[in-house]
Amino acid sequence: MPNFTEKLSGFWHWYHDLYNNEWYIEAGLEKFEKKKLQSIELKDSSLKKFKKEIENCQKCSLGKTRTNFVFGVGNEKAELMFVGEAPGKDEDLQGIPFVGRAGQLLNRLLKHIHLNREDVYIANILKCRPPKNRDPLPEEVEKCLPYLHKQIELVNPKLLVALGKVAGQNLLKSQFSLSNLRKRIWQYQNIPLIVTFHPAYILRYPAMLDEALEDMKFIKKELESLHSTG
Ligand code: SF4
């Protein structure tokens, strides 16, 4: 069993590899990822139409402070849909979810189960960045959540994955802690739902990486079993 230092060292090598030891190319990488992601977003006219309908939303005060409205991105026919919490700084600047370091880590976690960003759809509970990345307020969630419900309806995934406690609690209307939400199959309107860590949390607590990788295997296994049951 590796101790904490060994785990930290392992994570660092993994993370180091993720950035290919060239931190200075990060901006270029992000530009590349943005271009690649834009090329796969919103081919479906119903999602495109829905984005147009809501992209100027001012239903809560975050509409005034955002740089960009962050709708969602990915394969509009995805079998696997991820739901995060809210846009961060990079996402607010680029208008695309999960493009910063947490997004790069999510890409790597997907690769662990042989998936790419192009295979999945990703959206957040909130479409606009809360100032200083604070937690979403209940009134913001209440106003914004119907947009996510509609996105889920349009994508109609076989399996939903909530990234982090905030996404899990709000989708399941539960107050359970993350540890109680993980490693179980929940139901969101007849769609199976699994809750795992938010990638930003793993960046803060790298010792949780092993558990996050186990969750990814659990997600893959559930997706495969959904295939076998049609
Ligand atoms: S966070 Fe949601 S409800 Fe608030 S302004 Fe943005 S889109 Fe509208």
XYZ file of N, CA and C and ligand atoms in Angstrom:
698
model
N 0.857 -1.211 0.000
C 0.000 0.000 0.000
C 0.887 1.253 0.000
N 0.835 2.107 -1.034
C 1.709 3.277 -1.044
C 1.334 4.262 0.057
N 2.352 4.888 0.665
C 2.046 5.895 1.670
C 1.736 7.227 0.972
N 1.409 8.235 1.795
C 0.965 9.507 1.218
C 2.031 10.125 0.310
N 3.321 10.069 0.764
C 4.392 10.681 -0.028
C 4.534 9.994 -1.376
N 4.412 8.653 -1.359
C 4.524 7.915 -2.625
C 3.363 8.257 -3.550
N 2.161 8.371 -2.946
C 0.995 8.741 -3.755
C 1.178 10.125 -4.374
N 1.689 11.057 -3.536
C 1.904 12.424 -4.008
C 2.923 12.434 -5.140
N 3.970 11.646 -4.970
C 5.003 11.562 -5.987
C 4.424 10.969 -7.277
N 3.593 9.905 -7.114
C 2.969 9.279 -8.274
C 2.075 10.264 -8.997
N 1.295 11.020 -8.204
C 0.404 11.995 -8.814
C 1.206 13.051 -9.570
N 2.301 13.493 -8.935
C 3.095 14.529 -9.574
C 3.636 14.051 -10.926
N 4.114 12.814 -10.985
C 4.628 12.298 -12.259
C 3.525 12.225 -13.300
N 2.369 11.813 -12.841
C 1.216 11.693 -13.730
C 0.800 13.069 -14.249
N 0.753 14.031 -13.295
C 0.340 15.391 -13.632
C 1.395 16.053 -14.540
N 2.663 15.758 -14.229
C 3.786 16.274 -14.981
C 3.683 15.810 -16.437
N 3.373 14.520 -16.556
C 3.210 13.925 -17.877
C 2.045 14.584 -18.608
N 0.984 14.877 -17.836
C -0.186 15.526 -18.421
C 0.208 16.817 -19.127
N 1.073 17.582 -18.509
C 1.495 18.849 -19.096
C 2.772 18.721 -19.917
N 3.239 17.491 -20.062
C 4.381 17.213 -20.919
C 5.608 18.023 -20.546
N 5.724 18.346 -19.261
C 6.893 19.057 -18.751
C 7.108 20.417 -19.421
N 6.074 20.981 -20.007
C 6.250 22.254 -20.703
C 5.114 23.187 -20.322
N 5.258 23.744 -19.143
C 4.184 24.604 -18.641
C 3.933 25.773 -19.576
N 4.971 26.207 -20.250
C 4.807 27.395 -21.076
C 3.912 27.153 -22.296
N 3.694 25.885 -22.637
C 2.822 25.672 -23.794
C 1.350 25.544 -23.379
N 1.091 25.758 -22.080
C -0.268 25.572 -21.594
C -1.272 26.438 -22.353
N -0.905 27.705 -22.583
C -1.829 28.603 -23.269
C -2.121 28.094 -24.678
N -1.079 27.617 -25.340
C -1.252 27.081 -26.688
C -2.124 25.837 -26.671
N -1.896 25.008 -25.661
C -2.694 23.782 -25.515
C -4.162 24.132 -25.348
N -4.420 25.142 -24.512
C -5.798 25.528 -24.261
C -6.460 26.023 -25.538
N -5.676 26.774 -26.325
C -6.237 27.270 -27.596
C -6.601 26.093 -28.493
N -5.683 25.104 -28.521
C -5.909 23.923 -29.347
C -7.157 23.184 -28.864
N -7.237 22.982 -27.530
C -8.380 22.268 -26.970
C -9.665 23.014 -27.297
N -9.619 24.363 -27.195
C -10.818 25.157 -27.438
C -11.304 24.946 -28.866
N -10.327 24.993 -29.813
C -10.672 24.833 -31.220
C -11.284 23.449 -31.455
N -10.628 22.446 -30.854
C -11.078 21.080 -31.033
C -12.492 20.907 -30.434
N -12.685 21.499 -29.250
C -13.974 21.348 -28.589
C -15.068 22.101 -29.334
N -14.729 23.294 -29.861
C -15.744 24.042 -30.588
C -16.204 23.262 -31.815
N -15.261 22.482 -32.381
C -15.611 21.761 -33.598
C -16.584 20.611 -33.322
N -16.731 20.238 -32.029
C -17.668 19.149 -31.761
C -18.915 19.642 -31.053
N -19.006 20.939 -30.768
C -20.133 21.377 -29.969
C -21.335 21.761 -30.825
N -22.463 21.503 -30.278
C -23.722 21.993 -30.813
C -23.998 21.692 -32.278
N -23.784 20.447 -32.650
C -24.197 20.081 -34.009
C -25.705 19.855 -34.031
N -26.230 19.565 -32.842
C -27.659 19.270 -32.776
C -28.458 20.562 -32.736
N -29.417 20.706 -33.617
C -30.110 21.977 -33.727
C -30.946 22.278 -32.486
N -31.458 21.233 -31.800
C -32.281 21.523 -30.628
C -31.429 22.108 -29.501
N -30.207 21.610 -29.342
C -29.314 22.185 -28.326
C -28.897 23.599 -28.729
N -28.600 23.752 -30.008
C -28.182 25.064 -30.513
C -29.294 26.100 -30.295
N -30.501 25.666 -30.621
C -31.654 26.561 -30.462
C -31.844 26.906 -28.979
N -31.680 25.913 -28.130
C -31.864 26.141 -26.700
C -30.797 27.104 -26.168
N -29.557 26.926 -26.632
C -28.497 27.842 -26.183
C -28.851 29.285 -26.568
N -29.289 29.467 -27.796
C -29.661 30.825 -28.260
C -30.749 31.426 -27.375
N -31.682 30.550 -26.962
C -32.815 31.044 -26.150
C -32.365 31.588 -24.801
N -31.297 30.986 -24.231
C -30.976 31.320 -22.831
C -29.643 32.057 -22.645
N -28.882 32.248 -23.723
C -27.508 32.740 -23.533
C -27.405 34.186 -23.017
N -28.493 34.917 -23.072
C -28.454 36.282 -22.508
C -29.157 36.357 -21.159
N -29.310 35.221 -20.526
C -30.054 35.134 -19.257
C -29.523 36.124 -18.212
N -30.491 36.755 -17.531
C -30.155 37.643 -16.413
C -31.028 37.295 -15.211
N -31.395 36.023 -15.110
C -32.323 35.634 -14.038
C -31.712 35.752 -12.645
N -30.359 35.699 -12.565
C -29.746 35.941 -11.248
C -28.597 36.935 -11.425
N -28.018 37.367 -10.316
C -27.019 38.448 -10.380
C -25.723 38.024 -11.093
N -25.501 36.725 -11.272
C -24.271 36.280 -11.948
C -24.268 36.691 -13.419
N -25.436 36.973 -13.952
C -25.532 37.455 -15.334
C -24.792 38.773 -15.517
N -24.699 39.559 -14.438
C -24.040 40.877 -14.529
C -22.523 40.776 -14.389
N -22.049 39.746 -13.697
C -20.605 39.665 -13.410
C -19.847 38.709 -14.342
N -20.571 37.899 -15.100
C -19.879 36.926 -15.966
C -19.183 37.635 -17.128
N -18.124 36.979 -17.654
C -17.532 37.423 -18.913
C -18.279 36.729 -20.046
N -18.435 35.401 -19.914
C -19.162 34.624 -20.913
C -20.155 33.692 -20.246
N -21.236 33.483 -20.913
C -22.203 32.452 -20.542
C -21.588 31.106 -20.968
N -21.614 30.114 -20.069
C -20.964 28.821 -20.367
C -22.053 27.747 -20.440
N -22.411 27.396 -21.645
C -23.560 26.509 -21.859
C -23.221 25.051 -21.574
N -22.420 24.442 -22.429
C -22.072 23.024 -22.329
C -21.307 22.677 -23.582
N -20.702 21.511 -23.597
C -19.892 21.160 -24.763
C -19.812 19.646 -24.896
N -19.640 19.205 -26.130
C -19.403 17.780 -26.330
C -20.309 17.149 -27.349
N -20.377 15.845 -27.247
C -21.146 15.033 -28.189
C -22.628 15.107 -27.821
N -23.406 15.658 -28.724
C -24.824 15.865 -28.411
C -25.616 14.556 -28.327
N -24.974 13.466 -28.761
C -25.634 12.142 -28.633
C -24.871 11.276 -27.626
N -24.193 11.913 -26.706
C -23.335 11.167 -25.766
C -24.132 10.192 -24.899
N -23.521 9.027 -24.669
C -24.120 8.070 -23.731
C -23.766 8.449 -22.299
N -22.668 9.185 -22.169
C -22.171 9.565 -20.849
C -22.139 11.096 -20.761
N -22.850 11.613 -19.762
C -22.885 13.078 -19.585
C -22.376 13.430 -18.199
N -21.434 14.377 -18.134
C -20.870 14.843 -16.871
C -21.501 16.183 -16.493
N -21.733 16.339 -15.196
C -22.274 17.604 -14.693
C -21.358 18.137 -13.599
N -20.812 19.326 -13.828
C -19.952 19.967 -12.831
C -20.736 21.004 -12.054
N -19.992 21.869 -11.374
C -20.635 22.823 -10.462
C -20.947 24.161 -11.144
N -19.890 24.829 -11.598
C -20.053 26.165 -12.181
C -18.774 26.514 -12.936
N -18.836 27.452 -13.881
C -17.600 27.830 -14.583
C -16.587 28.444 -13.617
N -15.305 28.169 -13.863
C -14.228 28.831 -13.142
C -13.683 29.967 -14.003
N -12.501 30.440 -13.641
C -11.922 31.603 -14.341
C -11.698 31.322 -15.841
N -11.043 30.197 -16.144
C -10.743 29.874 -17.545
C -12.022 29.658 -18.352
N -12.973 28.994 -17.725
C -14.221 28.687 -18.408
C -14.997 29.980 -18.679
N -14.985 30.880 -17.712
C -15.665 32.178 -17.865
C -15.022 32.972 -19.005
N -13.690 32.884 -19.104
C -12.992 33.637 -20.161
C -13.239 33.034 -21.543
N -13.321 31.700 -21.596
C -13.441 31.046 -22.905
C -14.873 30.664 -23.286
N -15.762 30.644 -22.304
C -17.158 30.296 -22.607
C -17.378 28.816 -22.825
N -16.451 27.979 -22.335
C -16.546 26.525 -22.517
C -16.262 25.848 -21.174
N -17.061 24.833 -20.799
C -16.804 24.188 -19.508
C -15.543 23.325 -19.503
N -14.893 23.267 -18.365
C -13.746 22.375 -18.134
C -12.632 22.529 -19.175
N -12.119 23.753 -19.282
C -10.975 23.984 -20.166
C -9.700 24.344 -19.394
N -9.817 24.609 -18.121
C -8.626 24.939 -17.326
C -7.931 23.669 -16.854
N -7.169 23.788 -15.779
C -6.414 22.623 -15.282
C -7.331 21.492 -14.842
N -8.459 21.847 -14.212
C -9.403 20.794 -13.811
C -9.918 20.073 -15.057
N -10.104 20.822 -16.140
C -10.561 20.224 -17.391
C -9.520 19.287 -17.981
N -8.254 19.700 -17.901
C -7.169 18.837 -18.402
C -7.112 17.542 -17.585
N -7.334 17.691 -16.294
C -7.332 16.490 -15.449
C -8.524 15.592 -15.795
N -9.675 16.211 -16.046
C -10.840 15.420 -16.442
C -10.541 14.652 -17.738
N -9.886 15.300 -18.691
C -9.523 14.614 -19.941
C -8.677 13.381 -19.639
N -7.743 13.562 -18.697
C -6.856 12.459 -18.361
C -7.616 11.313 -17.665
N -8.554 11.684 -16.808
C -9.372 10.662 -16.142
C -10.207 9.907 -17.171
N -10.697 10.618 -18.165
C -11.470 9.958 -19.233
C -10.587 8.980 -20.001
N -9.366 9.411 -20.284
C -8.434 8.534 -21.010
C -8.195 7.238 -20.240
N -8.202 7.353 -18.918
C -7.998 6.173 -18.070
C -9.035 5.085 -18.380
N -10.240 5.498 -18.824
C -11.252 4.486 -19.186
C -11.486 4.495 -20.707
N -10.428 4.922 -21.427
C -10.419 4.866 -22.897
C -11.523 5.698 -23.543
N -11.766 6.865 -22.973
C -12.721 7.790 -23.581
C -12.037 9.132 -23.824
N -12.569 9.881 -24.780
C -12.093 11.238 -25.051
C -13.214 12.225 -24.775
N -12.812 13.503 -24.709
C -13.826 14.537 -24.507
C -14.885 14.504 -25.603
N -14.486 14.095 -26.801
C -15.426 14.065 -27.928
C -16.514 13.009 -27.746
N -16.280 12.079 -26.807
C -17.250 10.998 -26.592
C -18.346 11.387 -25.604
N -18.129 12.443 -24.837
C -19.040 12.737 -23.723
C -19.618 14.148 -23.878
N -20.621 14.435 -23.085
C -21.157 15.797 -23.039
C -20.946 16.332 -21.624
N -20.597 17.614 -21.528
C -20.298 18.192 -20.212
C -21.024 19.527 -20.033
N -21.674 19.662 -18.891
C -22.326 20.936 -18.555
C -22.201 21.163 -17.051
N -22.623 22.314 -16.615
C -22.543 22.651 -15.192
C -23.925 22.951 -14.616
N -24.003 22.914 -13.291
C -25.240 23.321 -12.610
C -25.519 24.804 -12.904
N -24.491 25.656 -12.777
C -24.642 27.084 -13.104
C -23.964 27.389 -14.427
N -24.541 28.289 -15.189
C -23.968 28.661 -16.492
C -23.071 29.905 -16.410
N -23.041 30.549 -15.268
C -22.201 31.754 -15.123
C -21.322 31.609 -13.880
N -20.138 32.210 -13.946
C -19.153 32.038 -12.870
C -19.537 32.812 -11.598
N -19.574 32.135 -10.460
C -19.736 32.875 -9.207
C -18.439 33.624 -8.889
N -18.522 34.868 -8.407
C -17.307 35.635 -8.113
C -16.372 34.864 -7.186
N -15.080 34.912 -7.502
C -14.035 34.240 -6.715
C -14.313 32.740 -6.534
N -15.015 32.163 -7.463
C -15.317 30.715 -7.433
C -16.009 30.264 -6.143
N -16.778 31.150 -5.559
C -17.494 30.727 -4.342
C -18.553 29.689 -4.724
N -19.067 28.989 -3.685
C -20.115 27.990 -3.934
C -21.360 28.683 -4.483
N -22.098 27.982 -5.336
C -23.370 28.561 -5.820
C -24.334 28.799 -4.667
N -25.079 29.887 -4.743
C -26.096 30.160 -3.722
C -27.379 29.410 -4.093
N -28.168 29.027 -3.084
C -29.401 28.272 -3.390
C -30.293 28.973 -4.409
N -30.410 30.309 -4.304
C -31.315 31.008 -5.246
C -30.763 30.988 -6.679
N -29.419 30.968 -6.808
C -28.813 30.869 -8.145
C -29.087 29.488 -8.747
N -28.919 28.470 -7.903
C -29.170 27.095 -8.370
C -30.630 26.945 -8.779
N -31.513 27.477 -7.963
C -32.947 27.346 -8.247
C -33.291 27.955 -9.615
N -32.670 29.095 -9.920
C -32.990 29.764 -11.186
C -32.317 29.091 -12.381
N -31.144 28.531 -12.162
C -30.364 28.000 -13.295
C -30.625 26.519 -13.580
N -30.999 25.769 -12.561
C -31.106 24.312 -12.724
C -32.065 23.862 -13.839
N -33.181 24.564 -14.052
C -34.067 24.131 -15.155
C -33.345 24.082 -16.503
N -32.317 24.921 -16.704
C -31.559 24.882 -17.969
C -30.811 23.550 -18.103
N -30.224 23.114 -16.984
C -29.499 21.842 -17.021
C -30.469 20.680 -17.247
N -31.622 20.734 -16.587
C -32.615 19.666 -16.775
C -32.963 19.542 -18.257
N -33.132 20.688 -18.913
C -33.482 20.669 -20.344
C -32.323 20.096 -21.173
N -31.087 20.482 -20.826
C -29.922 19.931 -21.551
C -29.874 18.410 -21.419
N -30.121 17.914 -20.203
C -30.095 16.459 -19.981
C -31.181 15.800 -20.837
N -32.337 16.444 -20.870
C -33.441 15.895 -21.678
C -33.045 15.832 -23.162
N -32.374 16.866 -23.649
C -32.001 16.911 -25.075
C -30.876 15.923 -25.408
N -29.891 15.811 -24.519
C -28.785 14.869 -24.779
C -29.267 13.423 -24.548
N -30.104 13.255 -23.539
C -30.667 11.940 -23.199
C -29.580 10.859 -23.038
N -28.642 11.071 -22.110
C -27.544 10.101 -21.939
C -28.028 8.802 -21.284
N -27.221 7.745 -21.453
C -27.522 6.477 -20.759
C -27.107 6.570 -19.295
N -26.041 7.368 -19.045
C -25.493 7.458 -17.691
C -25.054 8.899 -17.407
N -25.425 9.366 -16.218
C -25.017 10.707 -15.781
C -23.942 10.578 -14.704
N -22.963 11.480 -14.743
C -21.949 11.508 -13.685
C -21.896 12.917 -13.103
N -22.154 13.027 -11.815
C -22.051 14.318 -11.129
C -20.631 14.466 -10.607
N -20.000 15.581 -10.964
C -18.618 15.842 -10.525
C -18.652 16.702 -9.266
N -18.517 16.056 -8.138
C -18.451 16.800 -6.875
C -19.772 16.815 -6.121
N -19.646 17.235 -4.866
C -20.786 17.225 -3.943
C -21.911 18.164 -4.395
N -21.528 19.359 -4.854
C -22.560 20.345 -5.219
C -23.428 19.820 -6.356
N -22.790 19.246 -7.384
C -23.558 18.699 -8.513
C -24.411 17.520 -8.044
N -23.802 16.628 -7.264
C -24.529 15.448 -6.804
C -25.727 15.826 -5.938
N -25.506 16.711 -4.980
C -26.598 17.073 -4.074
C -27.738 17.766 -4.805
N -27.389 18.625 -5.762
C -28.444 19.358 -6.452
C -29.213 18.502 -7.445
N -28.528 17.570 -8.095
C -29.251 16.698 -9.031
C -30.133 15.705 -8.283
N -29.651 15.274 -7.109
C -30.400 14.249 -6.371
C -31.274 14.836 -5.273
N -31.223 16.159 -5.127
C -31.976 16.820 -4.047
C -31.688 16.114 -2.710
N -30.396 15.995 -2.436
C -29.965 15.256 -1.244
C -28.964 16.106 -0.464
N -28.859 15.837 0.807
C -27.863 16.529 1.637
C -26.735 15.583 2.030
N -26.681 14.393 1.400
C -25.637 13.436 1.738
C -24.255 14.023 1.474
N -23.284 13.559 2.254
C -21.901 13.979 2.023
C -21.390 13.280 0.766
N -20.261 13.769 0.241
C -19.697 13.151 -0.972
C -19.377 11.679 -0.721
N -18.843 11.382 0.448
C -18.478 9.974 0.688
C -19.710 9.074 0.696
N -20.860 9.619 1.110
C -22.085 8.806 1.057
C -22.699 8.768 -0.338
N -22.376 9.767 -1.148
C -22.945 9.803 -2.507
C -22.162 8.911 -3.476
N -20.854 8.745 -3.212
C -20.001 7.983 -4.145
C -20.273 6.476 -4.083
N -19.799 5.801 -5.113
C -19.786 4.328 -5.186
C -21.179 3.705 -5.174
N -22.161 4.457 -5.590
C -23.526 3.928 -5.656
C -24.170 4.370 -6.958
N -25.157 3.609 -7.379
C -25.923 4.016 -8.563
C -27.211 4.672 -8.073
N -27.363 5.944 -8.415
C -28.580 6.678 -8.095
C -29.437 6.779 -9.353
N -30.589 7.351 -9.215
C -31.434 7.576 -10.390
C -31.794 9.051 -10.469
N -31.611 9.615 -11.653
C -32.101 10.969 -11.915
C -33.119 10.828 -13.044
N -34.383 10.972 -12.714
C -35.461 10.822 -13.701
C -35.240 9.602 -14.612
N -35.065 8.469 -14.001
C -34.873 7.196 -14.717
C -33.535 7.063 -15.442
N -32.636 8.001 -15.240
C -31.283 7.860 -15.805
C -30.352 7.511 -14.637
N -29.567 6.410 -14.746
C -28.628 6.099 -13.665
C -27.609 7.232 -13.484
N -27.272 7.485 -12.244
C -26.357 8.599 -11.937
C -25.316 8.146 -10.924
N -24.062 8.479 -11.215
C -22.948 8.175 -10.298
C -22.322 9.509 -9.874
N -21.938 9.594 -8.623
C -21.283 10.814 -8.127
C -19.808 10.510 -7.865
N -18.940 11.374 -8.342
C -17.512 11.223 -8.064
C -16.924 12.587 -7.679
N -15.613 12.640 -7.538
C -14.943 13.882 -7.148
C -15.001 14.912 -8.276
N -15.000 16.176 -7.904
C -14.752 17.225 -8.895
C -13.246 17.221 -9.159
N -12.805 17.320 -10.429
C -11.352 17.294 -10.682
C -10.584 18.373 -9.916
N -11.213 19.522 -9.667
C -10.516 20.576 -8.914
C -10.189 20.095 -7.495
N -11.047 19.255 -6.957
C -10.817 18.709 -5.613
C -9.588 17.786 -5.635
N -9.457 16.997 -6.695
C -8.295 16.090 -6.792
C -7.006 16.904 -6.931
N -7.090 18.032 -7.646
C -5.898 18.884 -7.759
C -5.497 19.429 -6.386
N -6.497 19.690 -5.550
C -6.192 20.197 -4.196
C -5.743 19.078 -3.275
N -6.307 17.898 -3.464
C -6.000 16.757 -2.580
C -5.551 15.567 -3.428
N -4.302 15.591 -3.903
C -3.842 14.538 -4.827
C -3.874 13.137 -4.245
N -3.920 13.027 -2.919
C -3.999 11.686 -2.320
C -5.305 10.988 -2.696
N -6.292 11.741 -3.204
C -7.574 11.141 -3.578
C -7.553 10.565 -4.988
N -6.418 10.686 -5.665
C -6.351 10.248 -7.058
C -6.715 8.772 -7.235
N -6.178 7.915 -6.394
C -6.476 6.479 -6.527
C -7.980 6.229 -6.473
N -8.620 6.916 -5.533
C -10.066 6.714 -5.391
C -10.812 7.247 -6.607
N -10.312 8.356 -7.156
C -10.946 8.924 -8.363
C -10.811 7.950 -9.535
N -9.658 7.306 -9.639
C -9.454 6.343 -10.724
C -10.356 5.120 -10.533
N -10.564 4.733 -9.281
C -11.499 3.629 -8.999
C -12.913 4.018 -9.423
N -13.287 5.272 -9.129
C -14.622 5.753 -9.544
C -14.760 5.692 -11.066
N -13.696 6.043 -11.778
C -13.762 6.016 -13.247
C -14.001 4.593 -13.734
N -13.360 3.630 -13.085
C -13.569 2.225 -13.477
C -15.016 1.813 -13.194
N -15.536 2.295 -12.074
C -16.935 2.007 -11.711
C -17.882 2.584 -12.779
N -17.572 3.786 -13.242
C -18.382 4.441 -14.285
C -18.342 3.611 -15.574
N -17.140 3.190 -15.950
C -16.972 2.405 -17.179
C -17.756 1.090 -17.083
N -17.643 0.444 -15.923
C -18.323 -0.841 -15.732
C -19.841 -0.660 -15.840
N -20.355 0.401 -15.242
C -21.797 0.649 -15.303
C -22.235 0.942 -16.735
N -21.429 1.701 -17.453
C -21.755 2.008 -18.849
C -21.792 0.719 -19.680
N -20.824 -0.151 -19.446
C -20.791 -1.430 -20.172
C -21.997 -2.293 -19.821
N -22.376 -2.281 -18.548
C -23.534 -3.112 -18.187
C -24.811 -2.526 -18.780
N -24.866 -1.198 -18.943
C -26.054 -0.598 -19.585
C -26.105 -0.993 -21.060
N -24.930 -1.146 -21.675
C -24.873 -1.611 -23.070
C -25.421 -3.023 -23.181
N -24.964 -3.873 -22.236
C -25.349 -5.282 -22.340
C -26.832 -5.486 -22.051
N -27.452 -4.541 -21.299
C -28.896 -4.680 -21.047
C -29.708 -3.879 -22.074
N -29.003 -3.344 -23.095
C -29.688 -2.612 -24.178
C -30.009 -1.215 -23.746
S -26.231 31.623 -13.550
Fe -27.930 30.764 -14.699
S -29.753 31.830 -13.916
Fe -27.943 33.041 -13.326
S -27.717 34.539 -14.981
Fe -26.392 32.793 -15.457
S -27.664 31.493 -16.786
Fe -29.051 32.914 -15.744
